PDB file of N, CA and C in Angstrom:
ATOM      1  N   UNK A  30     -58.399 -61.861 156.930  1.00 70.00           N
ATOM      2  CA  UNK A  30     -59.612 -61.358 157.542  1.00 70.00           C
ATOM      3  C   UNK A  30     -59.751 -59.863 157.233  1.00 70.00           C
ATOM      4  N   UNK A  31     -60.941 -59.335 157.344  1.00 70.00           N
ATOM      5  CA  UNK A  31     -61.125 -57.920 157.031  1.00 70.00           C
ATOM      6  C   UNK A  31     -60.144 -57.042 157.807  1.00 70.00           C
ATOM      7  N   UNK A  32     -59.572 -56.094 157.097  1.00 67.00           N
ATOM      8  CA  UNK A  32     -58.631 -55.175 157.724  1.00 67.00           C
ATOM      9  C   UNK A  32     -57.208 -55.671 157.787  1.00 67.00           C
ATOM     10  N   UNK A  33     -56.956 -56.897 157.322  1.00 72.00           N
ATOM     11  CA  UNK A  33     -55.594 -57.437 157.431  1.00 72.00           C
ATOM     12  C   UNK A  33     -54.720 -57.059 156.239  1.00 72.00           C
ATOM     13  N   UNK A  34     -55.307 -56.495 155.210  1.00 76.00           N
ATOM     14  CA  UNK A  34     -54.534 -56.087 154.040  1.00 76.00           C
ATOM     15  C   UNK A  34     -54.144 -54.617 154.210  1.00 76.00           C
ATOM     16  N   UNK A  35     -52.868 -54.405 154.470  1.00 77.00           N
ATOM     17  CA  UNK A  35     -52.394 -53.044 154.713  1.00 77.00           C
ATOM     18  C   UNK A  35     -52.388 -52.216 153.431  1.00 77.00           C
ATOM     19  N   UNK A  36     -52.574 -50.915 153.536  1.00 82.00           N
ATOM     20  CA  UNK A  36     -52.529 -50.040 152.363  1.00 82.00           C
ATOM     21  C   UNK A  36     -51.206 -50.211 151.612  1.00 82.00           C
ATOM     22  N   UNK A  37     -51.292 -50.204 150.294  1.00 81.00           N
ATOM     23  CA  UNK A  37     -50.107 -50.344 149.466  1.00 81.00           C
ATOM     24  C   UNK A  37     -49.751 -51.778 149.110  1.00 81.00           C
ATOM     25  N   UNK A  38     -50.428 -52.742 149.708  1.00 76.00           N
ATOM     26  CA  UNK A  38     -50.165 -54.147 149.405  1.00 76.00           C
ATOM     27  C   UNK A  38     -51.190 -54.658 148.409  1.00 76.00           C
ATOM     28  N   UNK A  39     -50.771 -55.587 147.566  1.00 73.00           N
ATOM     29  CA  UNK A  39     -51.700 -56.235 146.642  1.00 73.00           C
ATOM     30  C   UNK A  39     -52.262 -57.464 147.348  1.00 73.00           C
ATOM     31  N   UNK A  40     -53.516 -57.423 147.653  1.00 75.00           N
ATOM     32  CA  UNK A  40     -54.143 -58.527 148.379  1.00 75.00           C
ATOM     33  C   UNK A  40     -55.061 -59.306 147.456  1.00 75.00           C
ATOM     34  N   UNK A  41     -55.229 -60.566 147.758  1.00 75.00           N
ATOM     35  CA  UNK A  41     -56.050 -61.440 146.929  1.00 75.00           C
ATOM     36  C   UNK A  41     -57.523 -61.231 147.251  1.00 75.00           C
ATOM     37  N   UNK A  42     -58.345 -61.485 146.252  1.00 78.00           N
ATOM     38  CA  UNK A  42     -59.788 -61.398 146.469  1.00 78.00           C
ATOM     39  C   UNK A  42     -60.278 -62.708 147.066  1.00 78.00           C
ATOM     40  N   UNK A  43     -61.501 -62.713 147.518  1.00 81.00           N
ATOM     41  CA  UNK A  43     -62.085 -63.926 148.066  1.00 81.00           C
ATOM     42  C   UNK A  43     -62.662 -63.681 149.443  1.00 81.00           C
ATOM     43  N   UNK A  44     -63.331 -64.673 149.948  1.00 85.00           N
ATOM     44  CA  UNK A  44     -63.983 -64.584 151.250  1.00 85.00           C
ATOM     45  C   UNK A  44     -63.089 -65.229 152.308  1.00 85.00           C
ATOM     46  N   UNK A  45     -62.511 -64.435 153.196  1.00 87.00           N
ATOM     47  CA  UNK A  45     -61.614 -65.004 154.202  1.00 87.00           C
ATOM     48  C   UNK A  45     -62.318 -65.959 155.161  1.00 87.00           C
ATOM     49  N   UNK A  46     -63.604 -65.742 155.382  1.00 91.00           N
ATOM     50  CA  UNK A  46     -64.341 -66.630 156.280  1.00 91.00           C
ATOM     51  C   UNK A  46     -64.549 -68.006 155.643  1.00 91.00           C
ATOM     52  N   UNK A  47     -64.841 -68.036 154.342  1.00 92.00           N
ATOM     53  CA  UNK A  47     -64.952 -69.314 153.640  1.00 92.00           C
ATOM     54  C   UNK A  47     -63.626 -70.059 153.655  1.00 92.00           C
ATOM     55  N   UNK A  48     -62.537 -69.325 153.458  1.00 91.00           N
ATOM     56  CA  UNK A  48     -61.211 -69.938 153.481  1.00 91.00           C
ATOM     57  C   UNK A  48     -60.916 -70.536 154.855  1.00 91.00           C
ATOM     58  N   UNK A  49     -61.181 -69.761 155.899  1.00 93.00           N
ATOM     59  CA  UNK A  49     -60.981 -70.244 157.267  1.00 93.00           C
ATOM     60  C   UNK A  49     -61.820 -71.490 157.538  1.00 93.00           C
ATOM     61  N   UNK A  50     -63.081 -71.447 157.125  1.00 96.00           N
ATOM     62  CA  UNK A  50     -63.973 -72.578 157.379  1.00 96.00           C
ATOM     63  C   UNK A  50     -63.527 -73.819 156.614  1.00 96.00           C
ATOM     64  N   UNK A  51     -63.036 -73.635 155.387  1.00 96.00           N
ATOM     65  CA  UNK A  51     -62.535 -74.772 154.620  1.00 96.00           C
ATOM     66  C   UNK A  51     -61.318 -75.380 155.298  1.00 96.00           C
ATOM     67  N   UNK A  52     -60.407 -74.536 155.779  1.00 96.00           N
ATOM     68  CA  UNK A  52     -59.229 -75.050 156.477  1.00 96.00           C
ATOM     69  C   UNK A  52     -59.630 -75.785 157.751  1.00 96.00           C
ATOM     70  N   UNK A  53     -60.587 -75.266 158.466  1.00 97.00           N
ATOM     71  CA  UNK A  53     -61.087 -75.964 159.662  1.00 97.00           C
ATOM     72  C   UNK A  53     -61.632 -77.344 159.294  1.00 97.00           C
ATOM     73  N   UNK A  54     -62.353 -77.424 158.185  1.00 97.00           N
ATOM     74  CA  UNK A  54     -62.912 -78.708 157.746  1.00 97.00           C
ATOM     75  C   UNK A  54     -61.802 -79.683 157.361  1.00 97.00           C
ATOM     76  N   UNK A  55     -60.751 -79.182 156.719  1.00 96.00           N
ATOM     77  CA  UNK A  55     -59.625 -80.049 156.354  1.00 96.00           C
ATOM     78  C   UNK A  55     -58.954 -80.610 157.605  1.00 96.00           C
ATOM     79  N   UNK A  56     -58.764 -79.769 158.590  1.00 96.00           N
ATOM     80  CA  UNK A  56     -58.112 -80.190 159.839  1.00 96.00           C
ATOM     81  C   UNK A  56     -59.000 -81.170 160.602  1.00 96.00           C
ATOM     82  N   UNK A  57     -60.305 -80.974 160.513  1.00 96.00           N
ATOM     83  CA  UNK A  57     -61.242 -81.837 161.244  1.00 96.00           C
ATOM     84  C   UNK A  57     -61.316 -83.250 160.676  1.00 96.00           C
ATOM     85  N   UNK A  58     -60.753 -83.480 159.493  1.00 94.00           N
ATOM     86  CA  UNK A  58     -60.787 -84.815 158.887  1.00 94.00           C
ATOM     87  C   UNK A  58     -59.964 -85.834 159.662  1.00 94.00           C
ATOM     88  N   UNK A  59     -59.068 -85.385 160.504  1.00 92.00           N
ATOM     89  CA  UNK A  59     -58.255 -86.329 161.259  1.00 92.00           C
ATOM     90  C   UNK A  59     -56.867 -85.799 161.521  1.00 92.00           C
ATOM     91  N   UNK A  60     -55.949 -86.720 161.739  1.00 95.00           N
ATOM     92  CA  UNK A  60     -54.584 -86.352 162.100  1.00 95.00           C
ATOM     93  C   UNK A  60     -53.968 -85.392 161.095  1.00 95.00           C
ATOM     94  N   UNK A  61     -53.356 -84.336 161.607  1.00 96.00           N
ATOM     95  CA  UNK A  61     -52.600 -83.384 160.798  1.00 96.00           C
ATOM     96  C   UNK A  61     -51.148 -83.486 161.237  1.00 96.00           C
ATOM     97  N   UNK A  62     -50.272 -83.653 160.283  1.00 97.00           N
ATOM     98  CA  UNK A  62     -48.836 -83.722 160.561  1.00 97.00           C
ATOM     99  C   UNK A  62     -48.181 -82.502 159.942  1.00 97.00           C
ATOM    100  N   UNK A  63     -47.147 -81.992 160.606  1.00 97.00           N
ATOM    101  CA  UNK A  63     -46.430 -80.826 160.105  1.00 97.00           C
ATOM    102  C   UNK A  63     -44.936 -81.044 160.270  1.00 97.00           C
ATOM    103  N   UNK A  64     -44.182 -80.370 159.399  1.00 95.00           N
ATOM    104  CA  UNK A  64     -42.728 -80.357 159.546  1.00 95.00           C
ATOM    105  C   UNK A  64     -42.253 -78.948 159.244  1.00 95.00           C
ATOM    106  N   UNK A  65     -41.231 -78.535 159.956  1.00 96.00           N
ATOM    107  CA  UNK A  65     -40.686 -77.202 159.741  1.00 96.00           C
ATOM    108  C   UNK A  65     -39.752 -77.221 158.542  1.00 96.00           C
ATOM    109  N   UNK A  66     -39.995 -76.299 157.606  1.00 90.00           N
ATOM    110  CA  UNK A  66     -39.178 -76.195 156.410  1.00 90.00           C
ATOM    111  C   UNK A  66     -38.102 -75.132 156.544  1.00 90.00           C
ATOM    112  N   UNK A  67     -38.421 -74.074 157.285  1.00 91.00           N
ATOM    113  CA  UNK A  67     -37.525 -72.928 157.362  1.00 91.00           C
ATOM    114  C   UNK A  67     -37.992 -72.017 158.488  1.00 91.00           C
ATOM    115  N   UNK A  68     -37.340 -70.871 158.596  1.00 94.00           N
ATOM    116  CA  UNK A  68     -37.734 -69.819 159.528  1.00 94.00           C
ATOM    117  C   UNK A  68     -37.751 -68.521 158.737  1.00 94.00           C
ATOM    118  N   UNK A  69     -38.789 -67.695 158.929  1.00 91.00           N
ATOM    119  CA  UNK A  69     -38.840 -66.441 158.176  1.00 91.00           C
ATOM    120  C   UNK A  69     -37.971 -65.375 158.840  1.00 91.00           C
ATOM    121  N   UNK A  70     -37.921 -64.208 158.229  1.00 92.00           N
ATOM    122  CA  UNK A  70     -37.030 -63.157 158.721  1.00 92.00           C
ATOM    123  C   UNK A  70     -37.432 -62.610 160.081  1.00 92.00           C
ATOM    124  N   UNK A  71     -38.628 -62.939 160.550  1.00 93.00           N
ATOM    125  CA  UNK A  71     -39.084 -62.515 161.866  1.00 93.00           C
ATOM    126  C   UNK A  71     -38.904 -63.607 162.922  1.00 93.00           C
ATOM    127  N   UNK A  72     -38.307 -64.723 162.514  1.00 96.00           N
ATOM    128  CA  UNK A  72     -38.074 -65.817 163.446  1.00 96.00           C
ATOM    129  C   UNK A  72     -39.227 -66.794 163.573  1.00 96.00           C
ATOM    130  N   UNK A  73     -40.245 -66.641 162.717  1.00 95.00           N
ATOM    131  CA  UNK A  73     -41.397 -67.544 162.783  1.00 95.00           C
ATOM    132  C   UNK A  73     -41.123 -68.797 161.960  1.00 95.00           C
ATOM    133  N   UNK A  74     -41.554 -69.953 162.446  1.00 96.00           N
ATOM    134  CA  UNK A  74     -41.344 -71.181 161.673  1.00 96.00           C
ATOM    135  C   UNK A  74     -42.229 -71.212 160.429  1.00 96.00           C
ATOM    136  N   UNK A  75     -41.676 -71.712 159.342  1.00 90.00           N
ATOM    137  CA  UNK A  75     -42.433 -71.961 158.111  1.00 90.00           C
ATOM    138  C   UNK A  75     -42.677 -73.459 158.069  1.00 90.00           C
ATOM    139  N   UNK A  76     -43.953 -73.839 158.088  1.00 91.00           N
ATOM    140  CA  UNK A  76     -44.328 -75.241 158.187  1.00 91.00           C
ATOM    141  C   UNK A  76     -45.011 -75.739 156.935  1.00 91.00           C
ATOM    142  N   UNK A  77     -44.875 -77.017 156.693  1.00 92.00           N
ATOM    143  CA  UNK A  77     -45.676 -77.717 155.692  1.00 92.00           C
ATOM    144  C   UNK A  77     -46.546 -78.684 156.487  1.00 92.00           C
ATOM    145  N   UNK A  78     -47.856 -78.616 156.268  1.00 95.00           N
ATOM    146  CA  UNK A  78     -48.772 -79.480 157.013  1.00 95.00           C
ATOM    147  C   UNK A  78     -49.648 -80.259 156.040  1.00 95.00           C
ATOM    148  N   UNK A  79     -50.004 -81.459 156.424  1.00 95.00           N
ATOM    149  CA  UNK A  79     -50.825 -82.307 155.574  1.00 95.00           C
ATOM    150  C   UNK A  79     -51.698 -83.214 156.433  1.00 95.00           C
ATOM    151  N   UNK A  80     -52.740 -83.725 155.793  1.00 95.00           N
ATOM    152  CA  UNK A  80     -53.609 -84.730 156.406  1.00 95.00           C
ATOM    153  C   UNK A  80     -53.632 -85.942 155.480  1.00 95.00           C
ATOM    154  N   UNK A  81     -54.562 -86.843 155.703  1.00 94.00           N
ATOM    155  CA  UNK A  81     -54.616 -88.072 154.902  1.00 94.00           C
ATOM    156  C   UNK A  81     -54.829 -87.799 153.413  1.00 94.00           C
ATOM    157  N   UNK A  82     -55.371 -86.627 153.077  1.00 94.00           N
ATOM    158  CA  UNK A  82     -55.638 -86.282 151.684  1.00 94.00           C
ATOM    159  C   UNK A  82     -54.515 -85.485 151.025  1.00 94.00           C
ATOM    160  N   UNK A  83     -53.478 -85.140 151.770  1.00 94.00           N
ATOM    161  CA  UNK A  83     -52.345 -84.425 151.193  1.00 94.00           C
ATOM    162  C   UNK A  83     -52.067 -83.087 151.846  1.00 94.00           C
ATOM    163  N   UNK A  84     -51.256 -82.299 151.176  1.00 94.00           N
ATOM    164  CA  UNK A  84     -50.803 -80.999 151.660  1.00 94.00           C
ATOM    165  C   UNK A  84     -51.995 -80.049 151.842  1.00 94.00           C
ATOM    166  N   UNK A  85     -52.099 -79.436 153.030  1.00 95.00           N
ATOM    167  CA  UNK A  85     -53.223 -78.552 153.307  1.00 95.00           C
ATOM    168  C   UNK A  85     -53.191 -77.301 152.429  1.00 95.00           C
ATOM    169  N   UNK A  86     -52.011 -76.783 152.141  1.00 93.00           N
ATOM    170  CA  UNK A  86     -51.911 -75.609 151.269  1.00 93.00           C
ATOM    171  C   UNK A  86     -52.432 -75.937 149.872  1.00 93.00           C
ATOM    172  N   UNK A  87     -52.035 -77.079 149.351  1.00 94.00           N
ATOM    173  CA  UNK A  87     -52.496 -77.493 148.022  1.00 94.00           C
ATOM    174  C   UNK A  87     -54.011 -77.682 148.007  1.00 94.00           C
ATOM    175  N   UNK A  88     -54.546 -78.255 149.078  1.00 95.00           N
ATOM    176  CA  UNK A  88     -55.991 -78.455 149.143  1.00 95.00           C
ATOM    177  C   UNK A  88     -56.734 -77.118 149.192  1.00 95.00           C
ATOM    178  N   UNK A  89     -56.176 -76.148 149.882  1.00 93.00           N
ATOM    179  CA  UNK A  89     -56.789 -74.821 149.936  1.00 93.00           C
ATOM    180  C   UNK A  89     -56.765 -74.165 148.554  1.00 93.00           C
ATOM    181  N   UNK A  90     -55.641 -74.281 147.853  1.00 91.00           N
ATOM    182  CA  UNK A  90     -55.516 -73.707 146.510  1.00 91.00           C
ATOM    183  C   UNK A  90     -56.484 -74.398 145.553  1.00 91.00           C
ATOM    184  N   UNK A  91     -56.523 -75.737 145.583  1.00 92.00           N
ATOM    185  CA  UNK A  91     -57.401 -76.493 144.688  1.00 92.00           C
ATOM    186  C   UNK A  91     -58.871 -76.154 144.912  1.00 92.00           C
ATOM    187  N   UNK A  92     -59.230 -75.848 146.152  1.00 92.00           N
ATOM    188  CA  UNK A  92     -60.619 -75.516 146.468  1.00 92.00           C
ATOM    189  C   UNK A  92     -60.949 -74.059 146.150  1.00 92.00           C
ATOM    190  N   UNK A  93     -59.950 -73.284 145.741  1.00 88.00           N
ATOM    191  CA  UNK A  93     -60.179 -71.881 145.407  1.00 88.00           C
ATOM    192  C   UNK A  93     -60.188 -70.957 146.605  1.00 88.00           C
ATOM    193  N   UNK A  94     -59.674 -71.434 147.737  1.00 89.00           N
ATOM    194  CA  UNK A  94     -59.669 -70.635 148.959  1.00 89.00           C
ATOM    195  C   UNK A  94     -58.316 -70.001 149.255  1.00 89.00           C
ATOM    196  N   UNK A  95     -57.352 -70.206 148.386  1.00 86.00           N
ATOM    197  CA  UNK A  95     -56.015 -69.627 148.572  1.00 86.00           C
ATOM    198  C   UNK A  95     -55.340 -69.561 147.215  1.00 86.00           C
ATOM    199  N   UNK A  96     -54.288 -68.762 147.147  1.00 83.00           N
ATOM    200  CA  UNK A  96     -53.471 -68.676 145.936  1.00 83.00           C
ATOM    201  C   UNK A  96     -52.014 -68.844 146.336  1.00 83.00           C
ATOM    202  N   UNK A  97     -51.220 -69.509 145.491  1.00 80.00           N
ATOM    203  CA  UNK A  97     -49.791 -69.607 145.797  1.00 80.00           C
ATOM    204  C   UNK A  97     -49.182 -68.213 145.703  1.00 80.00           C
ATOM    205  N   UNK A  98     -48.466 -67.805 146.721  1.00 73.00           N
ATOM    206  CA  UNK A  98     -47.979 -66.439 146.760  1.00 73.00           C
ATOM    207  C   UNK A  98     -46.505 -66.316 147.064  1.00 73.00           C
ATOM    208  N   UNK A  99     -46.031 -67.005 148.036  1.00 69.00           N
ATOM    209  CA  UNK A  99     -44.637 -66.899 148.452  1.00 69.00           C
ATOM    210  C   UNK A  99     -43.939 -68.229 148.230  1.00 69.00           C
ATOM    211  N   UNK A 100     -42.692 -68.176 147.829  1.00 69.00           N
ATOM    212  CA  UNK A 100     -41.940 -69.404 147.645  1.00 69.00           C
ATOM    213  C   UNK A 100     -42.519 -70.250 146.524  1.00 69.00           C
ATOM    214  N   UNK A 101     -42.231 -71.512 146.584  1.00 75.00           N
ATOM    215  CA  UNK A 101     -42.744 -72.405 145.546  1.00 75.00           C
ATOM    216  C   UNK A 101     -43.626 -73.460 146.168  1.00 75.00           C
ATOM    217  N   UNK A 102     -44.814 -73.575 145.660  1.00 80.00           N
ATOM    218  CA  UNK A 102     -45.762 -74.572 146.128  1.00 80.00           C
ATOM    219  C   UNK A 102     -45.902 -75.598 145.019  1.00 80.00           C
ATOM    220  N   UNK A 103     -45.494 -76.811 145.298  1.00 83.00           N
ATOM    221  CA  UNK A 103     -45.563 -77.880 144.306  1.00 83.00           C
ATOM    222  C   UNK A 103     -46.665 -78.853 144.732  1.00 83.00           C
ATOM    223  N   UNK A 104     -47.752 -78.810 143.985  1.00 85.00           N
ATOM    224  CA  UNK A 104     -48.885 -79.677 144.274  1.00 85.00           C
ATOM    225  C   UNK A 104     -48.980 -80.760 143.221  1.00 85.00           C
ATOM    226  N   UNK A 105     -49.247 -81.993 143.633  1.00 77.00           N
ATOM    227  CA  UNK A 105     -49.400 -83.062 142.647  1.00 77.00           C
ATOM    228  C   UNK A 105     -50.660 -82.850 141.818  1.00 77.00           C
ATOM    229  N   UNK A 106     -50.604 -83.226 140.581  1.00 71.00           N
ATOM    230  CA  UNK A 106     -51.757 -83.128 139.701  1.00 71.00           C
ATOM    231  C   UNK A 106     -52.769 -84.181 140.116  1.00 71.00           C
ATOM    232  N   UNK A 107     -54.025 -83.816 140.153  1.00 61.00           N
ATOM    233  CA  UNK A 107     -55.090 -84.753 140.549  1.00 61.00           C
ATOM    234  C   UNK A 107     -55.971 -85.104 139.351  1.00 61.00           C
ATOM    235  N   UNK A 108     -55.399 -85.227 138.192  1.00 51.00           N
ATOM    236  CA  UNK A 108     -56.185 -85.535 136.993  1.00 51.00           C
ATOM    237  C   UNK A 108     -56.399 -86.997 136.825  1.00 51.00           C
TER     238      UNK A 108
END
């Protein structure tokens, strides 16, 4: 969201509101399941979440609303 990119950081371009709205639409499709993969250095859980159409992170990337940035994101090819 505006103002969330601190000075000195390389932030991605794009419309954060469109990204948020797309994620809301993905979640609204139905049941969302999540599993904890890890914990970050601040003690926050790192989750993988998906719906009937697959991994939500992959769907965000495929729609152009996110970019893979941390760790490894393995998305199945949809060709």
